[in-house]
């Protein structure tokens, strides 16, 4: 009978434990799969290969965007590391006293699905592109995180009854496990908020490179190009020769110059394009023809199309015709292409106008919005009739584009878009600016501008003289355009920390003048310096360097450079540290104030005009955890020549109670207990008090039962308080309640209350 009774008590625990193990195994499998996918995508992002299933450009837009990297590291590596850590933390059930490990695991279990939601938001509303592999990775990882959380919950339930078997490893109850979710949510919120902030403030990725190769070679030199629609962020564009590109009756290798009207043959005559029968921007009678494979929903296709407007202004639409071959990466983009192709068959001017609006993002990239625009301007009945009448031609053109795309891929080993065929070159990716297109058309098609702008600098050297180290200095660079066409400055390559304030993409007419307003950051090390910035434009010489010289000067010593206050107790508000400012010149300090609430700062003058002490402290308004602040020091005006009007100092502190209790409250069922339940509370002293001890522990409230037991914990200055709630016990109603009172010999925490609360409160 005793055995039967024991089995009846142990059975729920065994079932819960078994179910928890099953869920854990499934979670570990999902996390392992997510780790593999994430790592593979990170490798693709660091390399230049195509991602299967992403040929239409959406993966390119996602993986080449600034959101794909943090501090230059692919986010896939951060994701893989997160999945591995969660798998390691959850590989085994948690033991007694592992509250912090529980919080870390729970925070990761919350963080992973939250990151998936954030990634979905970026795809839908920021990038407007869909990466199926990235989304699948997040879905699998989210599944693993949820399964792991369910495993912990199942094992927590089993632990509540397993305590009756006498096994110490299962005495931690489900209620103790539930106590981790509040802190875990807080940790996950802080981590996710920081992650989102870092991503939002990250700069756009630097220009990639277009790689060119002559017929029969596999690699070659390159020039700077902008963001490309490569399936990997920061990947390379490819420009390699298309075999046997011909223009009409021209010889292969003639550069595609017109010798026959309106026909272009590709891949040694395999494809024959007629400028009067296929969508084309420019004139069908243009002496030069090229090809673009694009998708309205592809971010880099849109960028390239906008840049081509500047190209046509320089070359003339009567000299260059561009076949617009349709690609699509989703059902929505295919439907947009269908409606636009049907429109081209009946009204080519309207097609050109709406296409410009789509590429310029003046019309929403959704089939419903496009249909609404076309129905208003073309007529709903006429649009529907065109779709029905020309369905066969549209299907044929889709198939033709796929075949040309496949032939290009066989040569380039790349499948992403946009793609261009210019003369005998296949160019995969979006060139950075109009100047790059001009180079491609001149080199591979023999098409050059008849009127070319020039950029002449007002000065080739900017001398900043004496500059205060680490501060920002505004710089203005003047230039003129002695050329025959409007000049456009596309971008400026700047030293670290610099930024362009004004002057980009502002047309400067022939004979006109322009200004570039820049903000440069001075080197932090003292001494002479020389740096170079480069102005990139559509001028005859596309890249013009400008030397920036000066002497970085630091007439100030800050001791220590960063004030670390160490660990402080939330109840402590006295001054914790001092920073000394020593000036090499007479400088008056007016005030100092901290940026973060909870920090205090007081200024003491040590030597008038030369030395000051800044006393930094904390008060109870400061939150817990690692806290940092900037301390702004306002100088007396007018400041000496070359000095800034204010200085920024830095301080940090770890705010943590000298005595911590985990969990901070004990969660118990709201009704009468059917079996004994066991609870543990871990008490730790963190301020190094050598003789810290718990002098007593009493449970107040409820019926009389065995009082809590105190024993040494596993670490230094740590104790475990164990208590048993017997069957039949119930939590007294409010306002009486119950609490565990822990008495210590710590002068600041002689008594610590741990409330017992009903589940769900």
GROMACS .gro file of N, CA and C in nm, residues 340-488:
model
  447
  340UNK      N    1   0.123   4.614  -6.572
  340UNK     CA    2   0.206   4.712  -6.641
  340UNK      C    3   0.234   4.669  -6.785
  341UNK      N    4   0.258   4.540  -6.808
  341UNK     CA    5   0.282   4.492  -6.944
  341UNK      C    6   0.157   4.505  -7.030
  342UNK      N    7   0.040   4.475  -6.972
  342UNK     CA    8  -0.084   4.494  -7.047
  342UNK      C    9  -0.104   4.641  -7.083
  343UNK      N   10  -0.067   4.730  -6.991
  343UNK     CA   11  -0.077   4.874  -7.019
  343UNK      C   12   0.017   4.913  -7.132
  344UNK      N   13   0.138   4.857  -7.133
  344UNK     CA   14   0.233   4.890  -7.239
  344UNK      C   15   0.177   4.853  -7.376
  345UNK      N   16   0.102   4.746  -7.383
  345UNK     CA   17   0.048   4.703  -7.512
  345UNK      C   18  -0.055   4.800  -7.568
  346UNK      N   19  -0.121   4.876  -7.480
  346UNK     CA   20  -0.228   4.963  -7.529
  346UNK      C   21  -0.196   5.111  -7.515
  347UNK      N   22  -0.105   5.149  -7.424
  347UNK     CA   23  -0.073   5.292  -7.406
  347UNK      C   24   0.068   5.302  -7.349
  348UNK      N   25   0.167   5.319  -7.438
  348UNK     CA   26   0.306   5.316  -7.395
  348UNK      C   27   0.346   5.441  -7.317
  349UNK      N   28   0.287   5.554  -7.348
  349UNK     CA   29   0.317   5.675  -7.271
  349UNK      C   30   0.269   5.660  -7.127
  350UNK      N   31   0.149   5.603  -7.108
  350UNK     CA   32   0.098   5.582  -6.973
  350UNK      C   33   0.186   5.481  -6.899
  351UNK      N   34   0.226   5.375  -6.969
  351UNK     CA   35   0.316   5.277  -6.907
  351UNK      C   36   0.443   5.344  -6.857
  352UNK      N   37   0.501   5.431  -6.938
  352UNK     CA   38   0.626   5.498  -6.899
  352UNK      C   39   0.604   5.588  -6.778
  353UNK      N   40   0.491   5.658  -6.776
  353UNK     CA   41   0.461   5.749  -6.665
  353UNK      C   42   0.441   5.673  -6.534
  354UNK      N   43   0.360   5.567  -6.537
  354UNK     CA   44   0.333   5.490  -6.415
  354UNK      C   45   0.459   5.415  -6.371
  355UNK      N   46   0.538   5.366  -6.466
  355UNK     CA   47   0.663   5.298  -6.430
  355UNK      C   48   0.756   5.393  -6.356
  356UNK      N   49   0.765   5.517  -6.403
  356UNK     CA   50   0.847   5.616  -6.333
  356UNK      C   51   0.797   5.638  -6.191
  357UNK      N   52   0.664   5.641  -6.174
  357UNK     CA   53   0.607   5.661  -6.040
  357UNK      C   54   0.636   5.540  -5.950
  358UNK      N   55   0.633   5.420  -6.006
  358UNK     CA   56   0.662   5.301  -5.927
  358UNK      C   57   0.809   5.296  -5.887
  359UNK      N   58   0.896   5.319  -5.984
  359UNK     CA   59   1.039   5.318  -5.952
  359UNK      C   60   1.076   5.433  -5.858
  360UNK      N   61   1.006   5.545  -5.870
  360UNK     CA   62   1.032   5.658  -5.782
  360UNK      C   63   0.958   5.650  -5.651
  361UNK      N   64   0.880   5.540  -5.630
  361UNK     CA   65   0.804   5.516  -5.506
  361UNK      C   66   0.701   5.626  -5.480
  362UNK      N   67   0.651   5.684  -5.588
  362UNK     CA   68   0.541   5.781  -5.575
  362UNK      C   69   0.406   5.710  -5.580
  363UNK      N   70   0.406   5.585  -5.623
  363UNK     CA   71   0.286   5.501  -5.622
  363UNK      C   72   0.316   5.380  -5.534
  364UNK      N   73   0.221   5.343  -5.450
  364UNK     CA   74   0.240   5.230  -5.358
  364UNK      C   75   0.264   5.102  -5.436
  365UNK      N   76   0.364   5.026  -5.393
  365UNK     CA   77   0.401   4.902  -5.462
  365UNK      C   78   0.314   4.787  -5.414
  366UNK      N   79   0.186   4.793  -5.452
  366UNK     CA   80   0.091   4.687  -5.418
  366UNK      C   81  -0.006   4.673  -5.534
  367UNK      N   82  -0.044   4.549  -5.569
  367UNK     CA   83  -0.133   4.531  -5.685
  367UNK      C   84  -0.260   4.614  -5.677
  368UNK      N   85  -0.319   4.624  -5.559
  368UNK     CA   86  -0.444   4.701  -5.546
  368UNK      C   87  -0.422   4.847  -5.582
  369UNK      N   88  -0.313   4.905  -5.532
  369UNK     CA   89  -0.284   5.045  -5.560
  369UNK      C   90  -0.253   5.067  -5.708
  370UNK      N   91  -0.176   4.975  -5.767
  370UNK     CA   92  -0.142   4.989  -5.909
  370UNK      C   93  -0.266   4.974  -5.996
  371UNK      N   94  -0.352   4.877  -5.963
  371UNK     CA   95  -0.475   4.859  -6.040
  371UNK      C   96  -0.563   4.984  -6.030
  372UNK      N   97  -0.568   5.044  -5.912
  372UNK     CA   98  -0.649   5.165  -5.894
  372UNK      C   99  -0.597   5.278  -5.983
  373UNK      N  100  -0.465   5.297  -5.986
  373UNK     CA  101  -0.407   5.404  -6.068
  373UNK      C  102  -0.433   5.378  -6.216
  374UNK      N  103  -0.409   5.255  -6.261
  374UNK     CA  104  -0.428   5.223  -6.402
  374UNK      C  105  -0.576   5.229  -6.441
  375UNK      N  106  -0.665   5.188  -6.352
  375UNK     CA  107  -0.808   5.194  -6.382
  375UNK      C  108  -0.855   5.338  -6.398
  376UNK      N  109  -0.802   5.428  -6.317
  376UNK     CA  110  -0.840   5.569  -6.327
  376UNK      C  111  -0.787   5.632  -6.454
  377UNK      N  112  -0.664   5.598  -6.492
  377UNK     CA  113  -0.600   5.667  -6.605
  377UNK      C  114  -0.622   5.596  -6.738
  378UNK      N  115  -0.642   5.466  -6.733
  378UNK     CA  116  -0.664   5.390  -6.857
  378UNK      C  117  -0.808   5.349  -6.873
  379UNK      N  118  -0.874   5.325  -6.761
  379UNK     CA  119  -1.010   5.272  -6.763
  379UNK      C  120  -1.010   5.127  -6.717
  380UNK      N  121  -1.097   5.095  -6.623
  380UNK     CA  122  -1.098   4.960  -6.567
  380UNK      C  123  -1.130   4.856  -6.673
  381UNK      N  124  -1.229   4.885  -6.759
  381UNK     CA  125  -1.267   4.788  -6.862
  381UNK      C  126  -1.154   4.769  -6.963
  382UNK      N  127  -1.089   4.879  -6.999
  382UNK     CA  128  -0.982   4.869  -7.097
  382UNK      C  129  -0.863   4.792  -7.041
  383UNK      N  130  -0.833   4.813  -6.912
  383UNK     CA  131  -0.724   4.740  -6.848
  383UNK      C  132  -0.755   4.591  -6.845
  384UNK      N  133  -0.877   4.555  -6.806
  384UNK     CA  134  -0.912   4.414  -6.798
  384UNK      C  135  -0.910   4.350  -6.936
  385UNK      N  136  -0.957   4.422  -7.036
  385UNK     CA  137  -0.955   4.369  -7.173
  385UNK      C  138  -0.812   4.346  -7.221
  386UNK      N  139  -0.722   4.438  -7.186
  386UNK     CA  140  -0.582   4.422  -7.226
  386UNK      C  141  -0.518   4.302  -7.158
  387UNK      N  142  -0.553   4.280  -7.031
  387UNK     CA  143  -0.500   4.164  -6.959
  387UNK      C  144  -0.543   4.034  -7.025
  388UNK      N  145  -0.669   4.028  -7.067
  388UNK     CA  146  -0.720   3.906  -7.129
  388UNK      C  147  -0.660   3.888  -7.268
  389UNK      N  148  -0.659   3.995  -7.346
  389UNK     CA  149  -0.614   3.987  -7.486
  389UNK      C  150  -0.466   3.952  -7.497
  390UNK      N  151  -0.384   4.007  -7.407
  390UNK     CA  152  -0.239   3.993  -7.421
  390UNK      C  153  -0.179   3.896  -7.319
  391UNK      N  154  -0.263   3.812  -7.258
  391UNK     CA  155  -0.212   3.718  -7.159
  391UNK      C  156  -0.106   3.625  -7.217
  392UNK      N  157  -0.126   3.580  -7.341
  392UNK     CA  158  -0.029   3.492  -7.403
  392UNK      C  159   0.105   3.561  -7.424
  393UNK      N  160   0.102   3.686  -7.470
  393UNK     CA  161   0.226   3.761  -7.491
  393UNK      C  162   0.297   3.787  -7.358
  394UNK      N  163   0.221   3.819  -7.253
  394UNK     CA  164   0.280   3.845  -7.122
  394UNK      C  165   0.350   3.719  -7.070
  395UNK      N  166   0.283   3.604  -7.084
  395UNK     CA  167   0.344   3.478  -7.039
  395UNK      C  168   0.470   3.449  -7.117
  396UNK      N  169   0.467   3.475  -7.249
  396UNK     CA  170   0.586   3.454  -7.332
  396UNK      C  171   0.701   3.544  -7.289
  397UNK      N  172   0.672   3.669  -7.255
  397UNK     CA  173   0.777   3.762  -7.214
  397UNK      C  174   0.837   3.723  -7.079
  398UNK      N  175   0.752   3.675  -6.988
  398UNK     CA  176   0.806   3.625  -6.861
  398UNK      C  177   0.903   3.510  -6.887
  399UNK      N  178   0.865   3.419  -6.975
  399UNK     CA  179   0.949   3.304  -7.004
  399UNK      C  180   1.079   3.348  -7.074
  400UNK      N  181   1.069   3.444  -7.165
  400UNK     CA  182   1.188   3.496  -7.232
  400UNK      C  183   1.285   3.557  -7.131
  401UNK      N  184   1.231   3.635  -7.038
  401UNK     CA  185   1.316   3.696  -6.935
  401UNK      C  186   1.383   3.590  -6.850
  402UNK      N  187   1.308   3.485  -6.814
  402UNK     CA  188   1.368   3.378  -6.734
  402UNK      C  189   1.482   3.310  -6.810
  403UNK      N  190   1.464   3.290  -6.940
  403UNK     CA  191   1.569   3.223  -7.018
  403UNK      C  192   1.693   3.312  -7.030
  404UNK      N  193   1.675   3.441  -7.052
  404UNK     CA  194   1.789   3.532  -7.059
  404UNK      C  195   1.859   3.540  -6.923
  405UNK      N  196   1.778   3.545  -6.817
  405UNK     CA  197   1.834   3.547  -6.682
  405UNK      C  198   1.916   3.422  -6.656
  406UNK      N  199   1.865   3.306  -6.699
  406UNK     CA  200   1.938   3.180  -6.680
  406UNK      C  201   2.068   3.179  -6.761
  407UNK      N  202   2.062   3.232  -6.884
  407UNK     CA  203   2.183   3.238  -6.966
  407UNK      C  204   2.286   3.331  -6.903
  408UNK      N  205   2.241   3.444  -6.848
  408UNK     CA  206   2.333   3.535  -6.779
  408UNK      C  207   2.396   3.466  -6.658
  409UNK      N  208   2.314   3.392  -6.585
  409UNK     CA  209   2.365   3.326  -6.465
  409UNK      C  210   2.468   3.220  -6.500
  410UNK      N  211   2.449   3.153  -6.612
  410UNK     CA  212   2.547   3.053  -6.653
  410UNK      C  213   2.684   3.116  -6.676
  411UNK      N  214   2.685   3.244  -6.713
  411UNK     CA  215   2.811   3.314  -6.738
  411UNK      C  216   2.866   3.375  -6.610
  412UNK      N  217   2.779   3.441  -6.533
  412UNK     CA  218   2.824   3.517  -6.415
  412UNK      C  219   2.827   3.437  -6.287
  413UNK      N  220   2.755   3.324  -6.283
  413UNK     CA  221   2.737   3.245  -6.160
  413UNK      C  222   2.663   3.325  -6.054
  414UNK      N  223   2.585   3.423  -6.096
  414UNK     CA  224   2.508   3.504  -6.003
  414UNK      C  225   2.367   3.520  -6.058
  415UNK      N  226   2.269   3.516  -5.967
  415UNK     CA  227   2.131   3.523  -6.012
  415UNK      C  228   2.054   3.642  -5.963
  416UNK      N  229   2.117   3.731  -5.887
  416UNK     CA  230   2.043   3.844  -5.831
  416UNK      C  231   2.019   3.953  -5.935
  417UNK      N  232   1.930   4.045  -5.901
  417UNK     CA  233   1.896   4.155  -5.990
  417UNK      C  234   1.916   4.286  -5.916
  418UNK      N  235   1.922   4.400  -5.991
  418UNK     CA  236   1.905   4.414  -6.134
  418UNK      C  237   2.023   4.358  -6.212
  419UNK      N  238   1.996   4.328  -6.339
  419UNK     CA  239   2.100   4.288  -6.432
  419UNK      C  240   2.093   4.376  -6.555
  420UNK      N  241   2.211   4.404  -6.611
  420UNK     CA  242   2.220   4.484  -6.733
  420UNK      C  243   2.305   4.408  -6.833
  421UNK      N  244   2.270   4.421  -6.959
  421UNK     CA  245   2.357   4.376  -7.067
  421UNK      C  246   2.394   4.500  -7.146
  422UNK      N  247   2.521   4.539  -7.138
  422UNK     CA  248   2.573   4.661  -7.200
  422UNK      C  249   2.685   4.619  -7.293
  423UNK      N  250   2.660   4.627  -7.422
  423UNK     CA  251   2.758   4.579  -7.517
  423UNK      C  252   2.781   4.431  -7.495
  424UNK      N  253   2.905   4.393  -7.469
  424UNK     CA  254   2.937   4.253  -7.445
  424UNK      C  255   2.955   4.224  -7.296
  425UNK      N  256   2.901   4.307  -7.212
  425UNK     CA  257   2.915   4.289  -7.068
  425UNK      C  258   2.781   4.261  -7.002
  426UNK      N  259   2.781   4.162  -6.913
  426UNK     CA  260   2.668   4.141  -6.822
  426UNK      C  261   2.706   4.205  -6.690
  427UNK      N  262   2.624   4.294  -6.641
  427UNK     CA  263   2.650   4.364  -6.515
  427UNK      C  264   2.543   4.320  -6.416
  428UNK      N  265   2.585   4.257  -6.308
  428UNK     CA  266   2.492   4.211  -6.205
  428UNK      C  267   2.506   4.303  -6.084
  429UNK      N  268   2.397   4.371  -6.050
  429UNK     CA  269   2.400   4.464  -5.938
  429UNK      C  270   2.375   4.606  -5.985
  430UNK      N  271   2.354   4.695  -5.890
  430UNK     CA  272   2.322   4.835  -5.919
  430UNK      C  273   2.446   4.921  -5.903
  431UNK      N  274   2.497   4.982  -6.011
  431UNK     CA  275   2.609   5.075  -5.997
  431UNK      C  276   2.575   5.188  -5.901
  432UNK      N  277   2.680   5.246  -5.842
  432UNK     CA  278   2.660   5.343  -5.734
  432UNK      C  279   2.594   5.471  -5.782
  433UNK      N  280   2.632   5.518  -5.899
  433UNK     CA  281   2.588   5.650  -5.941
  433UNK      C  282   2.593   5.660  -6.092
  434UNK      N  283   2.555   5.778  -6.142
  434UNK     CA  284   2.553   5.799  -6.287
  434UNK      C  285   2.692   5.785  -6.348
  435UNK      N  286   2.794   5.828  -6.274
  435UNK     CA  287   2.930   5.820  -6.327
  435UNK      C  288   2.969   5.676  -6.358
  436UNK      N  289   2.927   5.583  -6.274
  436UNK     CA  290   2.957   5.442  -6.299
  436UNK      C  291   2.887   5.392  -6.424
  437UNK      N  292   2.762   5.435  -6.445
  437UNK     CA  293   2.692   5.400  -6.569
  437UNK      C  294   2.763   5.461  -6.690
  438UNK      N  295   2.805   5.586  -6.679
  438UNK     CA  296   2.876   5.650  -6.791
  438UNK      C  297   3.000   5.570  -6.827
  439UNK      N  298   3.073   5.523  -6.726
  439UNK     CA  299   3.193   5.444  -6.753
  439UNK      C  300   3.159   5.314  -6.824
  440UNK      N  301   3.052   5.247  -6.778
  440UNK     CA  302   3.012   5.121  -6.839
  440UNK      C  303   2.968   5.140  -6.983
  441UNK      N  304   2.887   5.243  -7.008
  441UNK     CA  305   2.840   5.266  -7.145
  441UNK      C  306   2.955   5.307  -7.236
  442UNK      N  307   3.050   5.385  -7.185
  442UNK     CA  308   3.163   5.426  -7.267
  442UNK      C  309   3.257   5.309  -7.295
  443UNK      N  310   3.282   5.226  -7.193
  443UNK     CA  311   3.378   5.118  -7.208
  443UNK      C  312   3.325   5.002  -7.290
  444UNK      N  313   3.195   4.969  -7.276
  444UNK     CA  314   3.143   4.846  -7.333
  444UNK      C  315   3.041   4.867  -7.444
  445UNK      N  316   3.002   4.992  -7.465
  445UNK     CA  317   2.907   5.019  -7.573
  445UNK      C  318   2.959   5.127  -7.668
  446UNK      N  319   3.067   5.195  -7.628
  446UNK     CA  320   3.121   5.302  -7.711
  446UNK      C  321   3.038   5.428  -7.708
  447UNK      N  322   2.949   5.439  -7.610
  447UNK     CA  323   2.860   5.554  -7.600
  447UNK      C  324   2.917   5.652  -7.498
  448UNK      N  325   2.950   5.772  -7.544
  448UNK     CA  326   3.008   5.874  -7.456
  448UNK      C  327   2.922   5.998  -7.458
  449UNK      N  328   2.935   6.076  -7.354
  449UNK     CA  329   2.860   6.201  -7.346
  449UNK      C  330   2.916   6.304  -7.444
  450UNK      N  331   2.827   6.377  -7.507
  450UNK     CA  332   2.870   6.483  -7.597
  450UNK      C  333   2.907   6.609  -7.519
  451UNK      N  334   2.839   6.629  -7.406
  451UNK     CA  335   2.870   6.743  -7.319
  451UNK      C  336   2.900   6.688  -7.180
  452UNK      N  337   3.014   6.724  -7.125
  452UNK     CA  338   3.060   6.666  -7.000
  452UNK      C  339   3.087   6.777  -6.899
  453UNK      N  340   3.037   6.761  -6.776
  453UNK     CA  341   3.068   6.860  -6.672
  453UNK      C  342   3.212   6.844  -6.621
  454UNK      N  343   3.262   6.948  -6.559
  454UNK     CA  344   3.394   6.946  -6.498
  454UNK      C  345   3.382   6.992  -6.354
  455UNK      N  346   3.473   6.945  -6.269
  455UNK     CA  347   3.477   6.990  -6.130
  455UNK      C  348   3.615   7.048  -6.103
  456UNK      N  349   3.617   7.177  -6.069
  456UNK     CA  350   3.742   7.246  -6.038
  456UNK      C  351   3.734   7.297  -5.894
  457UNK      N  352   3.824   7.250  -5.810
  457UNK     CA  353   3.823   7.286  -5.669
  457UNK      C  354   3.873   7.428  -5.648
  458UNK      N  355   3.814   7.494  -5.546
  458UNK     CA  356   3.867   7.623  -5.506
  458UNK      C  357   4.004   7.608  -5.440
  459UNK      N  358   4.025   7.499  -5.370
  459UNK     CA  359   4.154   7.466  -5.309
  459UNK      C  360   4.163   7.316  -5.295
  460UNK      N  361   4.283   7.263  -5.314
  460UNK     CA  362   4.303   7.119  -5.301
  460UNK      C  363   4.348   7.080  -5.162
  461UNK      N  364   4.379   7.180  -5.078
  461UNK     CA  365   4.425   7.155  -4.942
  461UNK      C  366   4.346   7.244  -4.847
  462UNK      N  367   4.286   7.185  -4.745
  462UNK     CA  368   4.216   7.260  -4.641
  462UNK      C  369   4.298   7.249  -4.513
  463UNK      N  370   4.350   7.364  -4.468
  463UNK     CA  371   4.431   7.366  -4.346
  463UNK      C  372   4.346   7.416  -4.230
  464UNK      N  373   4.323   7.329  -4.133
  464UNK     CA  374   4.239   7.364  -4.018
  464UNK      C  375   4.318   7.431  -3.907
  465UNK      N  376   4.452   7.439  -3.924
  465UNK     CA  377   4.532   7.500  -3.820
  465UNK      C  378   4.527   7.419  -3.691
  466UNK      N  379   4.521   7.491  -3.579
  466UNK     CA  380   4.515   7.424  -3.450
  466UNK      C  381   4.371   7.384  -3.420
  467UNK      N  382   4.350   7.256  -3.397
  467UNK     CA  383   4.214   7.205  -3.374
  467UNK      C  384   4.212   7.126  -3.244
  468UNK      N  385   4.111   7.151  -3.163
  468UNK     CA  386   4.098   7.083  -3.034
  468UNK      C  387   4.069   6.935  -3.058
  469UNK      N  388   4.149   6.848  -2.998
  469UNK     CA  389   4.139   6.704  -3.022
  469UNK      C  390   4.001   6.651  -2.987
  470UNK      N  391   3.949   6.567  -3.077
  470UNK     CA  392   3.822   6.499  -3.051
  470UNK      C  393   3.698   6.581  -3.075
  471UNK      N  394   3.712   6.708  -3.114
  471UNK     CA  395   3.595   6.792  -3.137
  471UNK      C  396   3.557   6.792  -3.284
  472UNK      N  397   3.441   6.848  -3.314
  472UNK     CA  398   3.394   6.858  -3.452
  472UNK      C  399   3.425   6.997  -3.507
  473UNK      N  400   3.463   6.999  -3.636
  473UNK     CA  401   3.493   7.126  -3.701
  473UNK      C  402   3.418   7.134  -3.833
  474UNK      N  403   3.343   7.243  -3.857
  474UNK     CA  404   3.278   7.259  -3.987
  474UNK      C  405   3.380   7.297  -4.093
  475UNK      N  406   3.363   7.242  -4.211
  475UNK     CA  407   3.453   7.269  -4.324
  475UNK      C  408   3.368   7.294  -4.447
  476UNK      N  409   3.400   7.399  -4.521
  476UNK     CA  410   3.330   7.430  -4.646
  476UNK      C  411   3.428   7.421  -4.761
  477UNK      N  412   3.392   7.344  -4.864
  477UNK     CA  413   3.475   7.328  -4.983
  477UNK      C  414   3.400   7.389  -5.101
  478UNK      N  415   3.464   7.481  -5.168
  478UNK     CA  416   3.404   7.547  -5.284
  478UNK      C  417   3.457   7.485  -5.413
  479UNK      N  418   3.376   7.487  -5.516
  479UNK     CA  419   3.417   7.435  -5.646
  479UNK      C  420   3.336   7.503  -5.756
  480UNK      N  421   3.383   7.492  -5.877
  480UNK     CA  422   3.313   7.548  -5.993
  480UNK      C  423   3.298   7.441  -6.099
  481UNK      N  424   3.212   7.469  -6.196
  481UNK     CA  425   3.188   7.378  -6.307
  481UNK      C  426   3.220   7.449  -6.437
  482UNK      N  427   3.344   7.436  -6.487
  482UNK     CA  428   3.379   7.498  -6.616
  482UNK      C  429   3.339   7.413  -6.736
  483UNK      N  430   3.265   7.305  -6.713
  483UNK     CA  431   3.227   7.215  -6.821
  483UNK      C  432   3.109   7.264  -6.902
  484UNK      N  433   3.053   7.174  -6.984
  484UNK     CA  434   2.946   7.208  -7.077
  484UNK      C  435   2.811   7.151  -7.038
  485UNK      N  436   2.805   7.079  -6.925
  485UNK     CA  437   2.679   7.018  -6.880
  485UNK      C  438   2.668   7.037  -6.729
  486UNK      N  439   2.545   7.029  -6.676
  486UNK     CA  440   2.528   7.044  -6.530
  486UNK      C  441   2.611   6.939  -6.454
  487UNK      N  442   2.666   6.982  -6.342
  487UNK     CA  443   2.751   6.898  -6.258
  487UNK      C  444   2.672   6.853  -6.136
  488UNK      N  445   2.688   6.725  -6.099
  488UNK     CA  446   2.621   6.672  -5.981
  488UNK      C  447   2.723   6.600  -5.893
   0.00000   0.00000   0.00000
